[in-house]
PDB file of C-alpha atoms and ligand atoms in Angstrom:
ATOM      1  CA  MET A   1     -38.804  30.746 -50.726  1.00 57.00           C
ATOM      2  CA  SER A   2     -37.198  34.175 -50.291  1.00 57.00           C
ATOM      3  CA  GLU A   3     -36.924  36.620 -53.019  1.00 55.00           C
ATOM      4  CA  VAL A   4     -34.547  35.397 -55.775  1.00 61.00           C
ATOM      5  CA  GLY A   5     -32.796  37.338 -58.308  1.00 62.00           C
ATOM      6  CA  LEU A   6     -29.511  37.554 -60.249  1.00 62.00           C
ATOM      7  CA  LEU A   7     -26.675  39.759 -59.435  1.00 68.00           C
ATOM      8  CA  SER A   8     -26.130  42.166 -62.274  1.00 67.00           C
ATOM      9  CA  ASN A   9     -23.832  40.747 -64.826  1.00 70.00           C
ATOM     10  CA  ASN A  10     -23.209  37.638 -62.815  1.00 81.00           C
ATOM     11  CA  SER A  11     -24.355  34.028 -63.372  1.00 87.00           C
ATOM     12  CA  ALA A  12     -24.691  33.313 -59.738  1.00 89.00           C
ATOM     13  CA  LYS A  13     -28.248  32.992 -58.631  1.00 89.00           C
ATOM     14  CA  LEU A  14     -28.884  35.280 -55.628  1.00 91.00           C
ATOM     15  CA  ILE A  15     -31.183  33.978 -52.860  1.00 91.00           C
ATOM     16  CA  LEU A  16     -32.003  36.952 -50.836  1.00 91.00           C
ATOM     17  CA  ASN A  17     -33.383  36.843 -47.227  1.00 92.00           C
ATOM     18  CA  GLN A  18     -35.995  39.318 -47.014  1.00 82.00           C
ATOM     19  CA  THR A  19     -38.246  37.765 -44.088  1.00 85.00           C
ATOM     20  CA  SER A  20     -35.836  37.137 -41.390  1.00 82.00           C
ATOM     21  CA  GLN A  21     -35.789  33.606 -42.385  1.00 89.00           C
ATOM     22  CA  ASN A  22     -33.157  31.385 -40.896  1.00 95.00           C
ATOM     23  CA  ILE A  23     -31.206  29.561 -43.847  1.00 96.00           C
ATOM     24  CA  LEU A  24     -32.239  26.129 -42.436  1.00 96.00           C
ATOM     25  CA  GLN A  25     -35.908  27.062 -43.156  1.00 95.00           C
ATOM     26  CA  LEU A  26     -35.188  27.093 -46.915  1.00 95.00           C
ATOM     27  CA  PRO A  27     -37.092  24.421 -48.857  1.00 95.00           C
ATOM     28  CA  VAL A  28     -34.462  21.915 -49.841  1.00 97.00           C
ATOM     29  CA  GLN A  29     -35.945  20.572 -53.127  1.00 97.00           C
ATOM     30  CA  GLU A  30     -36.465  24.042 -54.516  1.00 96.00           C
ATOM     31  CA  THR A  31     -32.860  25.201 -53.541  1.00 96.00           C
ATOM     32  CA  LEU A  32     -31.472  22.011 -55.156  1.00 97.00           C
ATOM     33  CA  ASP A  33     -33.563  22.799 -58.364  1.00 96.00           C
ATOM     34  CA  TYR A  34     -31.976  26.040 -58.465  1.00 95.00           C
ATOM     35  CA  PHE A  35     -28.585  24.724 -57.895  1.00 97.00           C
ATOM     36  CA  LYS A  36     -29.182  22.272 -60.707  1.00 96.00           C
ATOM     37  CA  SER A  37     -30.044  24.863 -63.154  1.00 94.00           C
ATOM     38  CA  PHE A  38     -27.625  27.832 -61.974  1.00 95.00           C
ATOM     39  CA  GLY A  39     -24.691  25.871 -60.668  1.00 96.00           C
ATOM     40  CA  ILE A  40     -23.801  28.537 -58.251  1.00 97.00           C
ATOM     41  CA  LEU A  41     -26.087  30.018 -55.553  1.00 97.00           C
ATOM     42  CA  LEU A  42     -25.220  33.097 -53.219  1.00 97.00           C
ATOM     43  CA  PHE A  43     -27.521  32.963 -50.133  1.00 97.00           C
ATOM     44  CA  ARG A  44     -27.317  36.691 -48.720  1.00 96.00           C
ATOM     45  CA  GLY A  45     -28.874  38.085 -45.697  1.00 95.00           C
ATOM     46  CA  PHE A  46     -29.129  34.933 -43.802  1.00 97.00           C
ATOM     47  CA  GLY A  47     -26.277  35.691 -41.508  1.00 97.00           C
ATOM     48  CA  VAL A  48     -24.696  32.205 -41.904  1.00 97.00           C
ATOM     49  CA  ASN A  49     -21.725  31.204 -39.941  1.00 96.00           C
ATOM     50  CA  TYR A  50     -19.747  28.000 -40.368  1.00 94.00           C
ATOM     51  CA  GLU A  51     -21.838  26.038 -38.037  1.00 94.00           C
ATOM     52  CA  GLN A  52     -25.081  26.690 -39.934  1.00 96.00           C
ATOM     53  CA  MET A  53     -23.131  26.076 -43.291  1.00 97.00           C
ATOM     54  CA  LYS A  54     -22.399  22.459 -42.150  1.00 95.00           C
ATOM     55  CA  VAL A  55     -25.976  21.790 -40.971  1.00 97.00           C
ATOM     56  CA  PHE A  56     -27.378  23.339 -44.077  1.00 98.00           C
ATOM     57  CA  ALA A  57     -25.113  21.412 -46.408  1.00 98.00           C
ATOM     58  CA  GLU A  58     -26.026  18.069 -44.663  1.00 97.00           C
ATOM     59  CA  LYS A  59     -29.381  18.462 -45.969  1.00 98.00           C
ATOM     60  CA  PHE A  60     -28.071  18.150 -49.452  1.00 98.00           C
ATOM     61  CA  SER A  61     -24.913  15.940 -49.020  1.00 98.00           C
ATOM     62  CA  SER A  62     -24.119  12.229 -48.635  1.00 97.00           C
ATOM     63  CA  ARG A  63     -20.658  12.811 -47.129  1.00 94.00           C
ATOM     64  CA  PHE A  64     -17.961  15.379 -46.719  1.00 92.00           C
ATOM     65  CA  VAL A  65     -14.470  15.236 -47.435  1.00 87.00           C
ATOM     66  CA  LEU A  66     -11.418  17.121 -45.897  1.00 79.00           C
ATOM     67  CA  ASP A  67      -9.092  19.115 -47.917  1.00 71.00           C
ATOM     68  CA  LYS A  68      -5.310  18.084 -46.874  1.00 63.00           C
ATOM     69  CA  ASP A  69      -3.989  21.692 -47.107  1.00 66.00           C
ATOM     70  CA  ARG A  70      -6.368  23.657 -45.026  1.00 72.00           C
ATOM     71  CA  PRO A  71      -6.605  24.433 -41.452  1.00 71.00           C
ATOM     72  CA  ILE A  72      -9.556  23.008 -39.443  1.00 75.00           C
ATOM     73  CA  VAL A  73     -11.431  25.578 -37.606  1.00 76.00           C
ATOM     74  CA  ASP A  74     -13.363  23.895 -34.858  1.00 77.00           C
ATOM     75  CA  PRO A  75     -12.526  20.303 -33.649  1.00 74.00           C
ATOM     76  CA  ARG A  76     -16.233  19.577 -33.434  1.00 76.00           C
ATOM     77  CA  ASN A  77     -16.850  20.524 -37.032  1.00 75.00           C
ATOM     78  CA  LYS A  78     -13.831  18.653 -38.509  1.00 75.00           C
ATOM     79  CA  PHE A  79     -14.840  19.241 -42.141  1.00 81.00           C
ATOM     80  CA  VAL A  80     -15.245  22.896 -42.057  1.00 81.00           C
ATOM     81  CA  THR A  81     -11.870  24.681 -42.831  1.00 79.00           C
ATOM     82  CA  LEU A  82     -10.366  27.998 -43.693  1.00 80.00           C
ATOM     83  CA  VAL A  83      -9.790  28.431 -47.307  1.00 76.00           C
ATOM     84  CA  ASP A  84      -6.446  27.973 -48.760  1.00 70.00           C
ATOM     85  CA  PRO A  85      -3.639  29.732 -46.725  1.00 75.00           C
ATOM     86  CA  GLY A  86      -1.905  32.810 -47.721  1.00 87.00           C
ATOM     87  CA  MET A  87      -3.001  36.106 -49.341  1.00 93.00           C
ATOM     88  CA  HIS A  88      -2.039  35.585 -52.834  1.00 92.00           C
ATOM     89  CA  TYR A  89      -4.081  35.353 -55.912  1.00 94.00           C
ATOM     90  CA  VAL A  90      -5.462  31.665 -56.572  1.00 94.00           C
ATOM     91  CA  SER A  91      -5.444  30.566 -60.244  1.00 95.00           C
ATOM     92  CA  PRO A  92      -8.841  29.037 -61.570  1.00 97.00           C
ATOM     93  CA  HIS A  93      -9.454  25.388 -60.568  1.00 97.00           C
ATOM     94  CA  CYS A  94     -12.101  22.908 -59.526  1.00 97.00           C
ATOM     95  CA  GLU A  95     -11.557  21.560 -56.237  1.00 95.00           C
ATOM     96  CA  ASN A  96      -9.322  18.340 -56.156  1.00 94.00           C
ATOM     97  CA  ALA A  97      -9.976  17.859 -59.891  1.00 96.00           C
ATOM     98  CA  ASN A  98      -6.155  16.962 -60.219  1.00 95.00           C
ATOM     99  CA  SER A  99      -7.116  13.747 -58.502  1.00 95.00           C
ATOM    100  CA  PRO A 100     -10.229  11.220 -58.749  1.00 94.00           C
ATOM    101  CA  PHE A 101     -11.580  12.761 -55.562  1.00 93.00           C
ATOM    102  CA  ARG A 102     -13.202  15.723 -57.024  1.00 95.00           C
ATOM    103  CA  PRO A 103     -16.380  16.625 -54.625  1.00 96.00           C
ATOM    104  CA  ASP A 104     -19.509  17.587 -56.028  1.00 98.00           C
ATOM    105  CA  VAL A 105     -20.008  20.814 -54.434  1.00 98.00           C
ATOM    106  CA  ILE A 106     -17.724  23.342 -52.677  1.00 97.00           C
ATOM    107  CA  TRP A 107     -19.363  25.448 -50.087  1.00 97.00           C
ATOM    108  CA  PHE A 108     -17.996  28.916 -48.930  1.00 97.00           C
ATOM    109  CA  CYS A 109     -19.134  31.190 -46.216  1.00 97.00           C
ATOM    110  CA  CYS A 110     -17.861  34.640 -45.072  1.00 97.00           C
ATOM    111  CA  GLY A 111     -17.070  35.390 -41.615  1.00 96.00           C
ATOM    112  CA  VAL A 112     -15.231  38.621 -42.342  1.00 96.00           C
ATOM    113  CA  PRO A 113     -14.662  40.087 -45.887  1.00 96.00           C
ATOM    114  CA  ALA A 114     -11.352  41.586 -46.820  1.00 96.00           C
ATOM    115  CA  SER A 115     -11.543  45.393 -46.515  1.00 96.00           C
ATOM    116  CA  GLN A 116     -10.207  45.372 -50.005  1.00 95.00           C
ATOM    117  CA  GLY A 117      -9.753  42.562 -52.464  1.00 95.00           C
ATOM    118  CA  GLY A 118     -10.003  39.010 -51.593  1.00 95.00           C
ATOM    119  CA  GLU A 119     -13.056  38.390 -53.534  1.00 95.00           C
ATOM    120  CA  THR A 120     -13.792  34.686 -54.505  1.00 96.00           C
ATOM    121  CA  LEU A 121     -13.633  34.532 -58.355  1.00 97.00           C
ATOM    122  CA  PHE A 122     -15.428  32.033 -60.497  1.00 97.00           C
ATOM    123  CA  TRP A 123     -15.618  30.924 -64.134  1.00 97.00           C
ATOM    124  CA  ASP A 124     -18.662  28.912 -65.714  1.00 97.00           C
ATOM    125  CA  GLY A 125     -16.645  25.885 -67.356  1.00 98.00           C
ATOM    126  CA  VAL A 126     -19.527  25.362 -69.907  1.00 97.00           C
ATOM    127  CA  ARG A 127     -19.014  29.107 -71.105  1.00 97.00           C
ATOM    128  CA  VAL A 128     -15.408  28.893 -71.244  1.00 98.00           C
ATOM    129  CA  TRP A 129     -15.527  25.547 -73.409  1.00 98.00           C
ATOM    130  CA  GLU A 130     -17.793  27.442 -75.929  1.00 98.00           C
ATOM    131  CA  GLU A 131     -15.557  30.303 -76.239  1.00 98.00           C
ATOM    132  CA  LEU A 132     -12.399  28.135 -76.748  1.00 98.00           C
ATOM    133  CA  ASP A 133     -11.320  28.104 -80.426  1.00 97.00           C
ATOM    134  CA  GLN A 134     -12.180  24.959 -82.524  1.00 98.00           C
ATOM    135  CA  GLU A 135      -8.434  23.900 -82.925  1.00 98.00           C
ATOM    136  CA  LEU A 136      -7.682  24.127 -79.145  1.00 98.00           C
ATOM    137  CA  ARG A 137     -11.062  22.150 -78.422  1.00 98.00           C
ATOM    138  CA  GLN A 138      -9.922  19.523 -80.976  1.00 98.00           C
ATOM    139  CA  LEU A 139      -6.550  19.143 -79.144  1.00 98.00           C
ATOM    140  CA  LEU A 140      -8.035  18.946 -75.760  1.00 98.00           C
ATOM    141  CA  ILE A 141     -10.494  16.113 -76.771  1.00 98.00           C
ATOM    142  CA  ALA A 142      -7.777  14.356 -78.600  1.00 98.00           C
ATOM    143  CA  LYS A 143      -5.187  14.655 -75.705  1.00 98.00           C
ATOM    144  CA  LYS A 144      -5.849  13.849 -72.091  1.00 98.00           C
ATOM    145  CA  ILE A 145      -3.836  15.489 -69.357  1.00 98.00           C
ATOM    146  CA  LYS A 146      -1.808  14.084 -66.519  1.00 98.00           C
ATOM    147  CA  PHE A 147      -1.462  15.244 -63.093  1.00 97.00           C
ATOM    148  CA  CYS A 148       1.368  13.984 -60.739  1.00 96.00           C
ATOM    149  CA  GLN A 149       1.103  14.533 -56.959  1.00 94.00           C
ATOM    150  CA  LYS A 150       3.043  12.985 -54.143  1.00 94.00           C
ATOM    151  CA  PHE A 151       1.222  12.569 -50.656  1.00 93.00           C
ATOM    152  CA  PRO A 152       3.399  12.166 -47.616  1.00 93.00           C
ATOM    153  CA  ALA A 153       2.029   9.604 -45.188  1.00 93.00           C
ATOM    154  CA  ALA A 154       0.675  12.470 -42.940  1.00 90.00           C
ATOM    155  CA  ASP A 155      -1.492  13.710 -45.889  1.00 88.00           C
ATOM    156  CA  TRP A 156      -3.195  10.526 -46.733  1.00 90.00           C
ATOM    157  CA  LYS A 157      -3.917   9.804 -43.147  1.00 89.00           C
ATOM    158  CA  ARG A 158      -5.659  13.131 -43.042  1.00 83.00           C
ATOM    159  CA  PHE A 159      -7.611  12.148 -46.203  1.00 84.00           C
ATOM    160  CA  LEU A 160      -8.454   8.698 -45.217  1.00 87.00           C
ATOM    161  CA  GLY A 161      -8.757   9.071 -41.415  1.00 82.00           C
ATOM    162  CA  VAL A 162      -6.395   8.890 -38.593  1.00 80.00           C
ATOM    163  CA  GLY A 163      -5.447   5.073 -38.240  1.00 90.00           C
ATOM    164  CA  ALA A 164      -5.578   4.599 -41.961  1.00 91.00           C
ATOM    165  CA  THR A 165      -2.956   1.988 -43.240  1.00 95.00           C
ATOM    166  CA  LEU A 166      -1.354   1.382 -46.531  1.00 95.00           C
ATOM    167  CA  ALA A 167      -3.852  -1.438 -46.932  1.00 96.00           C
ATOM    168  CA  ASP A 168      -6.517   1.418 -46.816  1.00 94.00           C
ATOM    169  CA  VAL A 169      -4.504   3.278 -49.411  1.00 95.00           C
ATOM    170  CA  LYS A 170      -4.592   0.233 -51.765  1.00 96.00           C
ATOM    171  CA  ARG A 171      -8.351  -0.369 -51.086  1.00 95.00           C
ATOM    172  CA  THR A 172      -9.085   3.319 -51.918  1.00 93.00           C
ATOM    173  CA  LEU A 173      -6.796   3.627 -54.946  1.00 96.00           C
ATOM    174  CA  ASN A 174      -7.257   0.315 -56.651  1.00 96.00           C
ATOM    175  CA  GLY A 175      -9.468   0.026 -59.818  1.00 96.00           C
ATOM    176  CA  ILE A 176      -9.809   3.849 -60.361  1.00 96.00           C
ATOM    177  CA  PRO A 177      -9.942   4.683 -64.164  1.00 96.00           C
ATOM    178  CA  GLY A 178      -7.227   6.810 -65.223  1.00 97.00           C
ATOM    179  CA  LEU A 179      -5.475   6.454 -61.832  1.00 97.00           C
ATOM    180  CA  SER A 180      -1.980   4.793 -61.320  1.00 97.00           C
ATOM    181  CA  TYR A 181       0.092   4.918 -58.058  1.00 97.00           C
ATOM    182  CA  LYS A 182       3.182   3.839 -56.181  1.00 97.00           C
ATOM    183  CA  ILE A 183       3.898   3.464 -52.430  1.00 97.00           C
ATOM    184  CA  ASN A 184       7.300   4.654 -51.714  1.00 97.00           C
ATOM    185  CA  ASP A 185       9.702   3.409 -49.314  1.00 97.00           C
ATOM    186  CA  ASP A 186       9.118   6.480 -46.840  1.00 97.00           C
ATOM    187  CA  GLN A 187       5.178   5.554 -47.057  1.00 96.00           C
ATOM    188  CA  SER A 188       4.529   8.491 -49.266  1.00 96.00           C
ATOM    189  CA  VAL A 189       2.183   7.687 -52.154  1.00 96.00           C
ATOM    190  CA  SER A 190       2.816   9.196 -55.832  1.00 96.00           C
ATOM    191  CA  ILE A 191      -0.256   9.201 -57.923  1.00 96.00           C
ATOM    192  CA  GLU A 192      -0.554   9.842 -61.608  1.00 97.00           C
ATOM    193  CA  TYR A 193      -4.202  10.768 -62.667  1.00 98.00           C
ATOM    194  CA  VAL A 194      -5.135  10.777 -66.527  1.00 98.00           C
ATOM    195  CA  CYS A 195      -8.348  12.718 -67.420  1.00 98.00           C
ATOM    196  CA  SER A 196      -9.866  14.784 -69.827  1.00 98.00           C
ATOM    197  CA  ALA A 197      -9.848  18.648 -69.618  1.00 98.00           C
ATOM    198  CA  VAL A 198     -13.331  18.781 -70.838  1.00 98.00           C
ATOM    199  CA  VAL A 199     -15.807  16.949 -68.544  1.00 97.00           C
ATOM    200  CA  LYS A 200     -19.801  16.442 -68.407  1.00 97.00           C
ATOM    201  CA  THR A 201     -21.389  18.475 -65.956  1.00 97.00           C
ATOM    202  CA  LYS A 202     -23.210  16.561 -63.236  1.00 96.00           C
ATOM    203  CA  TYR A 203     -26.540  18.221 -64.122  1.00 95.00           C
ATOM    204  CA  GLY A 204     -27.503  18.809 -67.850  1.00 92.00           C
ATOM    205  CA  HIS A 205     -24.614  16.668 -68.960  1.00 95.00           C
ATOM    206  CA  GLN A 206     -22.972  19.657 -70.855  1.00 97.00           C
ATOM    207  CA  ASP A 207     -19.528  19.936 -71.940  1.00 98.00           C
ATOM    208  CA  ALA A 208     -17.376  22.025 -69.713  1.00 98.00           C
ATOM    209  CA  PHE A 209     -13.814  23.216 -69.260  1.00 98.00           C
ATOM    210  CA  ALA A 210     -13.755  22.246 -65.653  1.00 98.00           C
ATOM    211  CA  ASN A 211     -10.371  21.120 -64.485  1.00 98.00           C
ATOM    212  CA  SER A 212      -7.324  21.974 -62.432  1.00 97.00           C
ATOM    213  CA  LEU A 213      -5.015  22.577 -65.568  1.00 97.00           C
ATOM    214  CA  ILE A 214      -4.362  26.317 -65.111  1.00 97.00           C
ATOM    215  CA  ALA A 215      -3.836  26.148 -61.472  1.00 95.00           C
ATOM    216  CA  GLU A 216      -1.572  23.169 -61.690  1.00 95.00           C
ATOM    217  CA  TYR A 217       0.414  24.710 -64.509  1.00 96.00           C
ATOM    218  CA  LYS A 218       0.964  28.052 -62.667  1.00 92.00           C
ATOM    219  CA  ASN A 219       1.635  26.178 -59.301  1.00 90.00           C
ATOM    220  CA  PRO A 220       5.500  25.668 -58.999  1.00 87.00           C
ATOM    221  CA  ARG A 221       4.930  22.331 -57.133  1.00 85.00           C
ATOM    222  CA  GLY A 222       2.396  21.182 -59.738  1.00 83.00           C
ATOM    223  CA  VAL A 223       3.027  18.705 -62.265  1.00 92.00           C
ATOM    224  CA  VAL A 224       0.964  18.549 -65.309  1.00 97.00           C
ATOM    225  CA  THR A 225       1.619  17.259 -68.755  1.00 97.00           C
ATOM    226  CA  PHE A 226      -0.343  15.561 -71.522  1.00 98.00           C
ATOM    227  CA  ALA A 227      -0.911  11.911 -70.988  1.00 98.00           C
ATOM    228  CA  ASP A 228       2.070  10.935 -73.020  1.00 97.00           C
ATOM    229  CA  ASP A 229       4.324  13.035 -70.842  1.00 96.00           C
ATOM    230  CA  SER A 230       4.653  15.566 -73.536  1.00 97.00           C
ATOM    231  CA  PRO A 231       4.690  19.244 -72.125  1.00 96.00           C
ATOM    232  CA  ILE A 232       1.649  21.420 -72.441  1.00 97.00           C
ATOM    233  CA  PRO A 233       2.775  24.415 -74.420  1.00 97.00           C
ATOM    234  CA  ALA A 234       2.633  27.753 -72.919  1.00 96.00           C
ATOM    235  CA  THR A 235       0.786  29.034 -75.907  1.00 97.00           C
ATOM    236  CA  VAL A 236      -1.998  26.572 -75.038  1.00 97.00           C
ATOM    237  CA  ILE A 237      -2.187  27.753 -71.461  1.00 97.00           C
ATOM    238  CA  ASN A 238      -2.041  31.481 -72.774  1.00 97.00           C
ATOM    239  CA  GLN A 239      -4.984  31.014 -75.068  1.00 98.00           C
ATOM    240  CA  ILE A 240      -7.032  29.340 -72.363  1.00 98.00           C
ATOM    241  CA  GLN A 241      -6.226  32.137 -70.146  1.00 97.00           C
ATOM    242  CA  GLN A 242      -7.089  34.851 -72.382  1.00 97.00           C
ATOM    243  CA  VAL A 243     -10.609  33.280 -72.917  1.00 97.00           C
ATOM    244  CA  MET A 244     -10.938  32.846 -69.164  1.00 97.00           C
ATOM    245  CA  ASN A 245      -9.993  36.407 -68.412  1.00 96.00           C
ATOM    246  CA  LYS A 246     -12.891  37.676 -70.323  1.00 96.00           C
ATOM    247  CA  LEU A 247     -15.304  35.329 -68.290  1.00 96.00           C
ATOM    248  CA  THR A 248     -14.157  35.948 -64.738  1.00 96.00           C
ATOM    249  CA  GLU A 249     -16.961  36.565 -62.322  1.00 95.00           C
ATOM    250  CA  VAL A 250     -16.852  37.715 -58.758  1.00 95.00           C
ATOM    251  CA  ILE A 251     -18.304  37.087 -55.432  1.00 95.00           C
ATOM    252  CA  PRO A 252     -18.293  40.417 -53.788  1.00 93.00           C
ATOM    253  CA  TRP A 253     -18.414  38.886 -50.069  1.00 96.00           C
ATOM    254  CA  GLN A 254     -20.327  40.400 -47.270  1.00 97.00           C
ATOM    255  CA  ALA A 255     -20.457  38.922 -43.749  1.00 97.00           C
ATOM    256  CA  GLY A 256     -22.812  36.116 -43.183  1.00 97.00           C
ATOM    257  CA  ASP A 257     -22.794  35.085 -47.148  1.00 98.00           C
ATOM    258  CA  LEU A 258     -23.067  31.458 -47.986  1.00 98.00           C
ATOM    259  CA  VAL A 259     -22.127  30.272 -51.484  1.00 98.00           C
ATOM    260  CA  MET A 260     -22.764  26.743 -53.033  1.00 98.00           C
ATOM    261  CA  ILE A 261     -20.782  25.927 -56.126  1.00 98.00           C
ATOM    262  CA  ASP A 262     -21.107  22.999 -58.567  1.00 98.00           C
ATOM    263  CA  ASN A 263     -17.606  21.643 -58.747  1.00 98.00           C
ATOM    264  CA  SER A 264     -18.448  19.802 -62.008  1.00 97.00           C
ATOM    265  CA  ARG A 265     -19.126  22.801 -63.854  1.00 98.00           C
ATOM    266  CA  PHE A 266     -17.650  25.916 -62.277  1.00 98.00           C
ATOM    267  CA  LEU A 267     -13.735  26.712 -61.480  1.00 98.00           C
ATOM    268  CA  HIS A 268     -12.953  29.111 -58.654  1.00 97.00           C
ATOM    269  CA  GLY A 269     -10.132  31.084 -57.605  1.00 96.00           C
ATOM    270  CA  ARG A 270      -9.624  34.382 -55.578  1.00 95.00           C
ATOM    271  CA  ARG A 271      -8.217  37.944 -55.596  1.00 96.00           C
ATOM    272  CA  SER A 272      -5.218  38.483 -53.560  1.00 95.00           C
ATOM    273  CA  PHE A 273      -5.565  40.613 -50.437  1.00 96.00           C
ATOM    274  CA  THR A 274      -3.903  42.007 -47.376  1.00 95.00           C
ATOM    275  CA  ASP A 275      -6.456  42.073 -44.763  1.00 95.00           C
ATOM    276  CA  THR A 276      -5.472  39.555 -42.119  1.00 93.00           C
ATOM    277  CA  LYS A 277      -8.976  39.733 -40.692  1.00 93.00           C
ATOM    278  CA  ARG A 278     -10.444  38.146 -43.766  1.00 94.00           C
ATOM    279  CA  ARG A 279     -12.184  34.849 -42.731  1.00 94.00           C
ATOM    280  CA  ILE A 280     -13.739  32.658 -45.393  1.00 94.00           C
ATOM    281  CA  TYR A 281     -14.738  29.281 -44.459  1.00 94.00           C
ATOM    282  CA  SER A 282     -15.058  26.116 -46.817  1.00 93.00           C
ATOM    283  CA  LEU A 283     -16.588  22.784 -46.886  1.00 94.00           C
ATOM    284  CA  LEU A 284     -16.471  19.965 -49.702  1.00 95.00           C
ATOM    285  CA  SER A 285     -19.130  17.649 -50.179  1.00 97.00           C
ATOM    286  CA  TYR A 286     -20.862  14.927 -52.309  1.00 97.00           C
ATOM    287  CA  LEU A 287     -24.609  15.324 -53.070  1.00 97.00           C
ATOM    288  CA  LYS A 288     -27.071  12.831 -51.840  1.00 95.00           C
TER     289      LYS A 288
HETATM  290 FE1  LIG B 301     -10.179  25.769 -54.167  1.00 52.54          FE
END
C-alpha cells in the first residue's frame, strides 16, 4: 500500500501514490478496511480519470445507480456523471437520502479543479450527532421526518431503466418501510418517505446525523416536514446548521484525485465557484 496519512485537520484518510502505482494495483481488502474505519478516503497522485474511477469502484461494488439530475459524461460509461449542475453552493446532504434509495458510496474524481472555490465539503455525521444538544437530539429521536418528491415519468424511467413500466414502479416501491406512493394521471409518481434524521452507520453501527434534511429544507422545490406533517421550525434548522458550520471539512481538489465517501455516515456539499472549466465526476454504488 502506498504511504498513507491524514490531511492536517481533516478526517479524510489520504492515500498518497509515491511509487507511480496505478490506482487499480491498490490492495482491495486493505483499502476497504481503511474505508470502513475512516469513512472517507482521498486517493492522490494516481492521476485517476473517470474511466479508472469506474473500474476501481467495480472492485468494491455490487451495482451502480444513476442519479436522475446529472448529465452522463460518456455513453459507454453510463453511470459516470458530472456532479450537480450549476455553480452554486450545495447544502449538506447524503446522496438520495430523501428516498429509500440511498447508495452506500459516493465516488468523486477530479478532472479539472476550479481555479477558485468549488471545493467539495463534507461533514462527519457521527460528530454532528455528538455535538447537537441533548434537547434537539431527543426531538429528532422522537419525531421522524418526511420527504415528499414527485418524479415525472422521464425521471423514473431513467432511474429504473429505459423501457421500465408502471408495473416495474410498483414492484420497486411496494413493501419498502416508511414509503408510500401514488401514481398520478400523467404517469408521474409522488412519493412520501418517512425516516429518522439519525441513522446507524453501515460500519461500526454508530449514531449519525446523516440525512438530507438541511438540503431539502433549503431547496425551494424540496418538501420536508415532520412525519405528522407539522413544519420543522427554522430554529431547529438553524441550531443544526450552527453545529455543522463548526464541523465543515474540505476536499482541496487536485486534478486526478479520487474520493470515496461512506454515504451512511458523511454528508457532503460544495462551495460555489465561477470557473466554467471545473470538472468533477461522480458515481454512486452499493458495496459488495
Ligand atoms: Fe450530492
